[in-house]
Coordinates of C-alpha atoms in Angstrom, one line a residue:
M1 CA 0.0 0.0 0.0
A2 CA 2.8 2.4 0.9
D3 CA 4.5 1.7 -2.4
D4 CA 1.3 2.4 -4.3
I5 CA 0.8 5.7 -2.6
L6 CA 4.4 6.8 -3.3
F7 CA 4.2 5.7 -6.9
F8 CA 1.0 7.8 -7.6
C9 CA 2.2 10.9 -5.7
R10 CA 5.6 10.7 -7.5
T11 CA 3.8 10.4 -10.8
V12 CA 1.7 13.4 -10.2
K13 CA 4.7 15.6 -9.1
E14 CA 6.8 14.5 -12.1
H15 CA 4.1 15.2 -14.7
W16 CA 2.1 18.2 -13.3
P17 CA 3.0 21.4 -15.1
R18 CA 3.6 23.4 -12.0
P19 CA 4.5 22.7 -8.3
V20 CA 1.8 20.6 -6.7
I21 CA 1.0 19.4 -3.2
T22 CA 0.4 15.6 -2.8
G23 CA -0.8 13.5 0.1
A24 CA -2.8 10.5 1.1
F25 CA -5.1 9.0 3.7
Y26 CA -2.4 7.1 5.5
G27 CA -0.7 6.8 8.9
Y28 CA -3.7 5.6 10.9
F29 CA -2.5 4.2 14.3
F30 CA -5.0 5.0 17.1
S31 CA -8.6 3.7 16.9
C32 CA -7.9 0.9 14.4
F33 CA -10.1 -1.5 16.4
N34 CA -7.2 -3.9 17.1
R35 CA -6.7 -4.5 13.4
Q36 CA -3.3 -2.8 13.0
A37 CA -1.7 -5.6 11.1
A38 CA -4.6 -6.0 8.7
G39 CA -5.0 -2.3 8.0
G40 CA -2.0 -1.6 5.7
H41 CA -0.6 1.4 7.7
L42 CA 2.5 -0.3 9.1
A43 CA 5.1 1.2 6.7
L44 CA 4.8 4.7 8.1
Q45 CA 8.5 5.4 8.0
K46 CA 8.8 4.6 4.3
V47 CA 6.0 7.1 3.6
L48 CA 7.4 9.8 5.9
N49 CA 10.9 9.5 4.5
S50 CA 9.6 10.2 0.9
P51 CA 9.9 13.6 -0.6
D52 CA 6.9 12.8 -2.8
I53 CA 4.5 13.1 0.2
D54 CA 3.6 16.6 1.6
Y55 CA 0.7 15.7 3.9
L56 CA -1.1 12.8 5.3
A57 CA -4.7 12.7 6.5
G58 CA -7.4 10.6 8.2
P59 CA -10.6 10.7 10.2
Q60 CA -10.2 11.6 13.9
A61 CA -10.3 8.8 16.4
Y62 CA -13.7 7.3 16.8
L63 CA -13.0 5.0 19.7
P64 CA -12.6 4.8 22.6
E65 CA -14.6 7.6 24.3
A66 CA -14.2 10.2 21.6
E67 CA -17.6 11.7 20.8
Q68 CA -19.3 12.7 24.1
P69 CA -18.7 15.8 26.2
G70 CA -15.8 15.4 28.6
E71 CA -14.1 13.0 26.2
P72 CA -10.9 13.9 24.3
Y73 CA -11.0 14.7 20.6
R74 CA -7.8 13.3 19.1
S75 CA -6.1 12.4 15.9
R76 CA -5.4 8.9 14.7
S77 CA -1.7 9.3 13.9
L78 CA 1.7 9.8 15.6
L79 CA 1.7 13.6 15.2
L80 CA 5.2 14.3 16.5
S81 CA 6.6 12.0 13.8
M82 CA 4.6 14.0 11.2
R83 CA 6.3 17.2 12.3
L84 CA 9.7 15.7 12.6
H85 CA 9.5 14.7 8.9
G86 CA 8.2 18.1 7.8
K87 CA 4.8 16.7 6.9
L88 CA 1.4 18.2 7.6
W89 CA -1.3 16.1 9.2
L90 CA -4.9 16.9 8.4
D91 CA -7.9 15.5 10.4
E92 CA -11.1 14.8 8.7
M93 CA -13.3 16.0 11.6
D94 CA -16.0 13.5 11.1
Q95 CA -18.0 14.5 14.2
Q96 CA -21.5 15.8 13.8
P97 CA -23.1 18.2 16.2
R98 CA -26.0 17.0 18.3
R99 CA -29.0 18.2 16.4
T100 CA -32.4 19.2 17.7
F101 CA -35.0 21.9 17.1
A102 CA -36.5 24.7 19.0
Y103 CA -40.0 23.4 18.2
I104 CA -40.7 19.8 17.5
E105 CA -42.9 19.3 14.5
G106 CA -43.3 23.1 14.6
I107 CA -45.5 22.8 17.7
K108 CA -43.9 21.4 20.9
D109 CA -41.8 23.9 22.7
N110 CA -38.3 22.5 22.9
R111 CA -36.3 25.7 23.3
D112 CA -34.5 24.7 26.5
N113 CA -33.2 21.4 25.1
Y114 CA -32.3 23.2 21.9
A115 CA -30.2 25.8 23.7
A116 CA -28.5 23.1 25.8
A117 CA -27.6 21.2 22.6
V118 CA -26.1 24.3 21.0
R119 CA -24.0 25.0 24.1
E120 CA -22.8 21.4 24.1
N121 CA -21.9 21.6 20.4
V122 CA -20.0 24.8 20.9
A123 CA -17.9 23.3 23.7
Q124 CA -17.1 20.2 21.5
L125 CA -16.4 22.3 18.4
R126 CA -14.0 24.6 20.2
R127 CA -12.3 21.5 21.8
N128 CA -11.8 19.9 18.4
L129 CA -10.5 23.0 16.6
M130 CA -8.0 23.8 19.4
F131 CA -6.6 20.2 19.5
S132 CA -5.4 20.7 15.9
L133 CA -3.9 24.2 16.7
A134 CA -2.2 22.8 19.8
K135 CA -0.7 19.9 17.9
G136 CA 0.6 21.8 14.9
S137 CA -1.8 20.1 12.5
G138 CA -5.0 21.0 10.7
L139 CA -8.5 19.8 9.9
W140 CA -11.5 20.1 7.7
F141 CA -15.2 19.9 8.6
Y142 CA -17.1 16.8 7.4
D143 CA -20.6 17.9 6.5
F144 CA -23.2 16.0 4.7
G145 CA -25.0 19.3 4.1
P146 CA -28.7 19.8 3.6
A147 CA -29.3 16.3 2.1
G148 CA -31.3 15.3 5.2
M149 CA -29.3 12.2 6.0
D150 CA -30.3 10.9 9.4
L151 CA -27.0 9.7 11.0
N152 CA -27.8 10.6 14.5
A153 CA -30.1 8.3 16.5
R154 CA -30.6 10.9 19.2
A155 CA -31.9 13.6 16.9
E156 CA -35.7 14.2 16.7
R157 CA -37.6 13.9 13.4
S158 CA -39.0 17.2 12.1
P159 CA -40.2 18.8 8.9
Q160 CA -37.2 21.1 9.4
W161 CA -34.8 18.1 9.0
G162 CA -32.5 18.6 6.1
S163 CA -32.9 22.3 5.8
Q164 CA -29.3 23.1 6.8
G165 CA -25.8 21.7 7.0
Y166 CA -24.2 20.4 10.2
W167 CA -22.5 23.7 11.0
D168 CA -24.9 26.3 9.6
H169 CA -25.6 28.0 12.9
P170 CA -24.4 31.5 13.9
E171 CA -22.9 30.2 17.2
Y172 CA -20.8 27.6 15.4
H173 CA -19.7 30.2 12.9
R174 CA -18.6 32.5 15.7
V175 CA -16.5 29.8 17.3
V176 CA -14.8 29.0 14.0
R177 CA -14.0 32.6 13.5
E178 CA -12.5 32.9 17.0
C179 CA -10.3 29.8 16.5
K180 CA -9.3 30.9 13.0
A181 CA -8.2 34.2 14.4
L182 CA -6.1 32.4 17.1
A183 CA -4.6 30.2 14.4
D184 CA -3.8 33.2 12.1
S185 CA -2.1 35.0 15.0
A186 CA 0.3 32.0 15.5
L187 CA 0.8 31.3 11.8
H188 CA 4.2 33.0 11.5
R189 CA 5.6 32.2 14.9
P190 CA 7.7 29.1 15.3
W191 CA 5.4 26.4 16.5
R192 CA 6.2 24.7 19.8
S193 CA 4.8 21.8 21.9
D194 CA 4.3 22.3 25.6
A195 CA 4.3 18.6 26.3
D196 CA 6.7 17.2 28.8
V197 CA 5.7 13.5 28.3
L198 CA 6.8 11.5 25.2
L199 CA 4.7 8.5 24.3
V200 CA 6.7 6.0 22.1
Y201 CA 5.0 3.6 19.7
D202 CA 6.0 1.2 17.0
T203 CA 4.1 0.2 13.8
E204 CA 6.4 -2.6 12.5
V205 CA 5.8 -4.6 15.7
N206 CA 2.2 -5.2 14.6
A207 CA 3.5 -7.5 11.9
H208 CA 4.5 -9.8 14.8
T209 CA 1.3 -9.8 16.8
K210 CA -2.1 -11.3 16.2
S211 CA -4.9 -9.4 14.5
L212 CA -7.8 -11.7 14.5
V213 CA -11.4 -11.2 15.7
A214 CA -11.8 -14.6 17.2
D215 CA -8.3 -14.7 18.8
P216 CA -7.2 -11.1 19.3
D217 CA -3.9 -9.7 20.5
S218 CA -4.7 -9.3 24.2
V219 CA -2.5 -6.3 25.0
S220 CA -2.0 -4.0 22.0
L221 CA -5.6 -2.6 22.1
Q222 CA -5.0 -1.5 25.7
L223 CA -1.5 -0.3 25.1
I224 CA -2.4 1.8 22.1
D225 CA -6.0 3.1 22.6
F226 CA -6.8 2.9 26.2
S227 CA -3.5 3.8 27.8
S228 CA -3.4 6.9 25.6
L229 CA -7.0 7.7 26.6
A230 CA -6.0 7.6 30.2
L231 CA -3.1 10.0 29.5
Y232 CA -5.6 12.6 28.2
Y233 CA -7.4 12.4 31.5
S234 CA -4.2 12.8 33.6
G235 CA -4.0 16.6 33.5
A236 CA -0.6 16.3 31.8
V237 CA 0.2 16.9 28.1
F238 CA 2.1 14.4 25.9
D239 CA 3.4 13.9 22.3
P240 CA 3.1 10.6 20.5
V241 CA 6.0 9.6 18.3
H242 CA 7.2 6.6 16.3
L243 CA 10.1 4.5 17.8
D244 CA 12.2 5.0 14.7
D245 CA 12.1 8.8 15.1
L246 CA 13.5 8.9 18.6
Y247 CA 16.9 9.9 17.3
R248 CA 15.3 13.0 15.7
V249 CA 13.6 14.2 18.9
D250 CA 15.0 17.1 21.0
L251 CA 14.4 15.4 24.4
A252 CA 15.2 18.5 26.5
Q253 CA 11.6 19.3 27.2
Y254 CA 10.5 15.7 28.1
K255 CA 10.7 14.6 31.7
C256 CA 9.0 11.2 31.2
V257 CA 9.3 8.9 28.2
I258 CA 6.8 6.0 27.9
F259 CA 7.6 2.9 25.8
A260 CA 4.2 1.5 25.0
N261 CA 4.2 -1.4 22.5
T262 CA 7.9 -1.7 22.0
F263 CA 8.1 -5.5 22.2
L264 CA 10.4 -5.4 19.1
L265 CA 13.7 -3.6 19.6
D266 CA 16.8 -4.1 17.5
E267 CA 20.4 -3.1 18.5
Q268 CA 20.1 0.4 16.9
D269 CA 16.9 1.0 18.9
K270 CA 18.5 0.0 22.1
K271 CA 21.6 2.2 21.4
V272 CA 19.5 5.3 20.8
I273 CA 17.5 4.7 24.0
R274 CA 20.7 4.0 26.0
E275 CA 22.7 6.9 24.7
K276 CA 20.1 9.6 24.2
V277 CA 16.9 8.8 26.2
A278 CA 18.1 7.1 29.4
R279 CA 19.9 10.1 30.8
D280 CA 19.6 13.6 32.4
G281 CA 17.5 12.2 35.3
R282 CA 14.6 11.4 32.9
H283 CA 12.0 8.8 33.9
L284 CA 11.5 5.9 31.4
V285 CA 8.3 3.9 31.7
W286 CA 8.3 0.4 30.2
L287 CA 5.1 -1.4 29.6
Y288 CA 4.4 -5.2 29.4
A289 CA 7.3 -6.8 27.4
P290 CA 9.8 -4.3 25.9
G291 CA 12.5 -5.8 23.8
Y292 CA 11.1 -9.4 24.1
S293 CA 11.9 -9.8 20.3
D294 CA 14.7 -8.7 18.1
G295 CA 12.8 -9.6 15.0
R296 CA 14.3 -13.1 14.8
T297 CA 14.1 -14.7 18.2
L298 CA 12.2 -14.3 21.5
D299 CA 14.1 -13.9 24.7
A300 CA 12.7 -13.1 28.1
G301 CA 16.2 -12.0 29.3
R302 CA 16.1 -9.0 27.0
V303 CA 13.2 -7.5 28.9
S304 CA 15.4 -7.2 32.0
E305 CA 18.3 -5.9 29.9
V306 CA 16.2 -3.2 28.3
T307 CA 14.4 -2.0 31.4
G308 CA 17.5 -2.2 33.7
M309 CA 15.4 -4.0 36.2
T310 CA 15.6 -7.7 37.1
L311 CA 12.4 -9.4 36.0
R312 CA 11.3 -13.0 35.9
S313 CA 8.8 -14.9 33.8
I314 CA 5.6 -16.1 35.4
P315 CA 2.7 -18.2 34.0
G316 CA 0.1 -16.2 32.0
S317 CA -3.5 -16.5 32.7
K318 CA -6.9 -15.3 31.5
K319 CA -7.4 -13.1 34.5
V320 CA -4.5 -10.8 35.3
A321 CA -5.1 -8.0 37.7
V322 CA -2.7 -5.6 39.5
A323 CA -3.6 -3.6 42.5
V324 CA -1.9 -0.2 42.3
A325 CA -0.9 1.7 45.4
V326 CA -2.7 4.9 44.6
G327 CA -5.9 4.4 46.5
P328 CA -8.7 1.9 47.0
G329 CA -10.2 0.5 43.9
V330 CA -7.3 1.3 41.5
T331 CA -6.7 -2.0 39.7
E332 CA -5.1 -2.4 36.3
T333 CA -6.2 -5.6 34.4
L334 CA -5.4 -7.5 31.2
W335 CA -8.5 -8.1 29.1
G336 CA -7.2 -11.3 27.6
R337 CA -4.7 -14.0 28.2
A338 CA -1.1 -12.8 28.2
E339 CA 2.0 -14.8 27.6
P340 CA 4.8 -13.9 28.2
L341 CA 4.1 -12.2 31.6
F342 CA 6.7 -10.8 33.9
A343 CA 7.0 -10.0 37.6
V344 CA 9.6 -7.7 39.2
A345 CA 12.4 -9.6 41.0
D346 CA 14.8 -6.7 41.8
A347 CA 15.8 -6.0 45.4
Q348 CA 16.6 -2.4 44.5
A349 CA 13.2 -1.7 43.1
T350 CA 10.4 0.2 44.9
V351 CA 7.1 -1.6 44.4
F352 CA 3.9 0.3 43.6
G353 CA 1.6 -2.5 42.4
R354 CA 1.2 -6.2 43.0
F355 CA -0.5 -9.0 41.1
S356 CA -3.8 -9.9 42.8
G357 CA -3.7 -13.4 44.2
S358 CA 0.1 -14.0 44.1
G359 CA 1.1 -10.7 45.5
L360 CA 4.2 -10.6 43.2
P361 CA 5.5 -7.2 42.3
A362 CA 4.0 -6.0 39.0
L363 CA 4.6 -2.2 39.0
A364 CA 7.9 -0.8 40.3
L365 CA 10.4 2.0 40.1
K366 CA 14.2 1.7 40.1
R367 CA 16.6 4.6 40.3
L368 CA 19.6 4.1 38.0
P369 CA 22.8 6.3 37.7
E370 CA 21.5 8.5 34.9
H371 CA 17.7 7.9 34.8
T372 CA 14.8 6.3 36.7
A373 CA 13.1 3.2 35.3
W374 CA 9.5 2.2 35.8
F375 CA 8.1 -1.2 34.7
S376 CA 4.5 -2.2 34.6
A377 CA 3.6 -5.8 33.7
V378 CA 0.2 -4.8 32.4
P379 CA -1.0 -1.8 30.4
L380 CA -2.0 1.2 32.5
T381 CA -5.5 2.4 31.6
D382 CA -6.4 4.4 34.7
D383 CA -5.4 8.1 34.8
R384 CA -4.6 7.8 38.5
S385 CA -1.9 5.2 37.7
W386 CA -0.3 7.7 35.3
R387 CA -0.5 10.5 37.9
L388 CA 1.3 8.2 40.4
I389 CA 4.2 7.9 37.9
F390 CA 4.2 11.5 36.6
G391 CA 4.5 13.0 40.1
P392 CA 8.0 11.8 40.9
A393 CA 9.0 12.5 37.3
G394 CA 8.2 16.2 37.8
V395 CA 5.6 16.3 35.0
H396 CA 3.5 19.4 35.0
F397 CA -0.2 18.9 35.8
Y398 CA -2.4 21.6 34.3
T399 CA -5.5 20.3 36.2
G400 CA -6.3 18.0 39.1
E401 CA -9.7 17.0 37.8
K402 CA -10.5 14.5 35.1
S403 CA -10.5 17.1 32.4
I404 CA -9.0 17.3 29.0
V405 CA -6.0 19.7 28.4
Y406 CA -4.3 20.6 25.1
A407 CA -1.2 22.9 25.3
G408 CA 0.9 24.2 22.5
N409 CA 1.7 27.3 20.6
G410 CA 1.5 29.3 23.8
L411 CA -2.2 28.4 24.3
V412 CA -3.8 26.2 26.9
T413 CA -7.2 24.6 26.1
V414 CA -9.3 23.0 28.9
H415 CA -12.4 20.9 28.2
V416 CA -14.7 19.8 31.0
K417 CA -17.8 17.8 31.1
S418 CA -19.5 19.7 33.9
G419 CA -19.6 23.3 35.1
G420 CA -18.5 24.7 38.4
T421 CA -15.1 26.0 39.5
H422 CA -12.1 24.5 37.8
T423 CA -8.5 25.5 38.6
V424 CA -5.9 25.5 35.9
A425 CA -2.2 25.6 36.8
L426 CA 0.0 27.2 34.2
R427 CA 3.6 26.3 33.7
N428 CA 4.9 29.6 35.0
G429 CA 3.2 29.1 38.4
R430 CA 0.0 31.1 37.8
K431 CA -3.2 29.5 38.8
V432 CA -6.5 30.4 37.0
A433 CA -9.8 29.7 38.6
L434 CA -12.6 29.3 36.0
A435 CA -16.2 29.6 37.1
L436 CA -17.9 27.7 34.3
P437 CA -21.7 27.4 33.6
A438 CA -23.6 24.2 33.9
G439 CA -22.9 21.6 31.3
P440 CA -19.8 21.0 29.1
S441 CA -17.4 23.9 28.4
T442 CA -14.2 24.5 26.6
V443 CA -12.0 27.5 27.5
V444 CA -8.8 28.7 25.7
L445 CA -6.3 30.5 27.8
D446 CA -3.1 32.4 27.1
G447 CA -0.4 30.1 28.4
E448 CA 1.5 33.0 30.1
S449 CA -1.0 35.4 31.4
G450 CA -4.0 33.0 31.9
R451 CA -6.2 35.5 30.1
V452 CA -9.3 33.8 28.6
L453 CA -9.1 34.1 24.8
S454 CA -12.2 32.0 23.8
G455 CA -15.1 30.7 25.8
P456 CA -16.9 29.9 28.0
E457 CA -20.4 30.9 26.9

């Protein structure tokens, strides 16, 4: 698939009578429904390294938890890798507003519900637009227009149905204008990310894992989609990157680096990690079975070597649970059978989580001469587990609540499900108390002064 894309883009560039921009729908990674190996998007590096590609595109993430208020809008690709290769990522914002009418069938007074729906849509629209601005990417609005297609089961039927497009409302137009003005003001400034967490993923490893409905890979779905979802709820900000691009990253801003599905590591990968990443007091988080394969053989000993922590193999089972020392009820689980499975067996490690039943250490920290290593035997899908790790790493928390934060380009965007008082801690030490109306809200702040630039209504 990658070869076909590059062939056609190269053909266009060579034969067009003037300079032309070429791109493709490619680079899907998140929200692939555990079908990464079957989806054809694994040769990302080949595409990104080509001069024949200027941009890549795809619909935003549909699952998990991506469409309701209080949930994170997010792209499907590894956005930092796009920027490192000088490519633009464009989201197809395929997210309709919730539609209703002030008068049902032209008779029933529905104005309160109508006003609430508009406010909810405004909050989500601003959230979606500001994600792209914060991440140095772009988007377009998917709109079926006035054709009257009923794609929303919650929307009431009405003779007015089909009289307007999704976004044909003055409040939505106002939000678009506000966000466009913010984007224009930043257009000629060097873009910067305000993330201090780096989330490392691989695509090639999916050629070594299962991708079947009846017998699914029991860890990748959690490591890719649900671990990243929990990160959005943590109050911290992160950048996702491809493993092969680690050598390109300026690591100075990142206090914590998470290795998510890096079961496949070759000698060059390990050299980059050892010489560039595992230093300067940085915290490295290793999930499940890093380095278990070199592409030719499987070796449990490599997992200890890579993490710097002594681990031992234990029998896998269908029910694996780890009680995390954050508070009562914080348990991380595997959703399927996992083999291999590892327990911490290092006397110098500090234990923060144990397997239920056996009590063996499953989540631990070990301080090494130049960095701190964390190992978790299972994917971490609870935001409280991430906050436990991020605290000692010195990661900045913008919020203490389970809210969504995007930060980049000098702007901080906060999206909340419910109103009330919400406190935002800026990086410079300022704290901003937001008194928000009932229902979902999205607020855009200046990252230095805390001044409200857009929202709430």
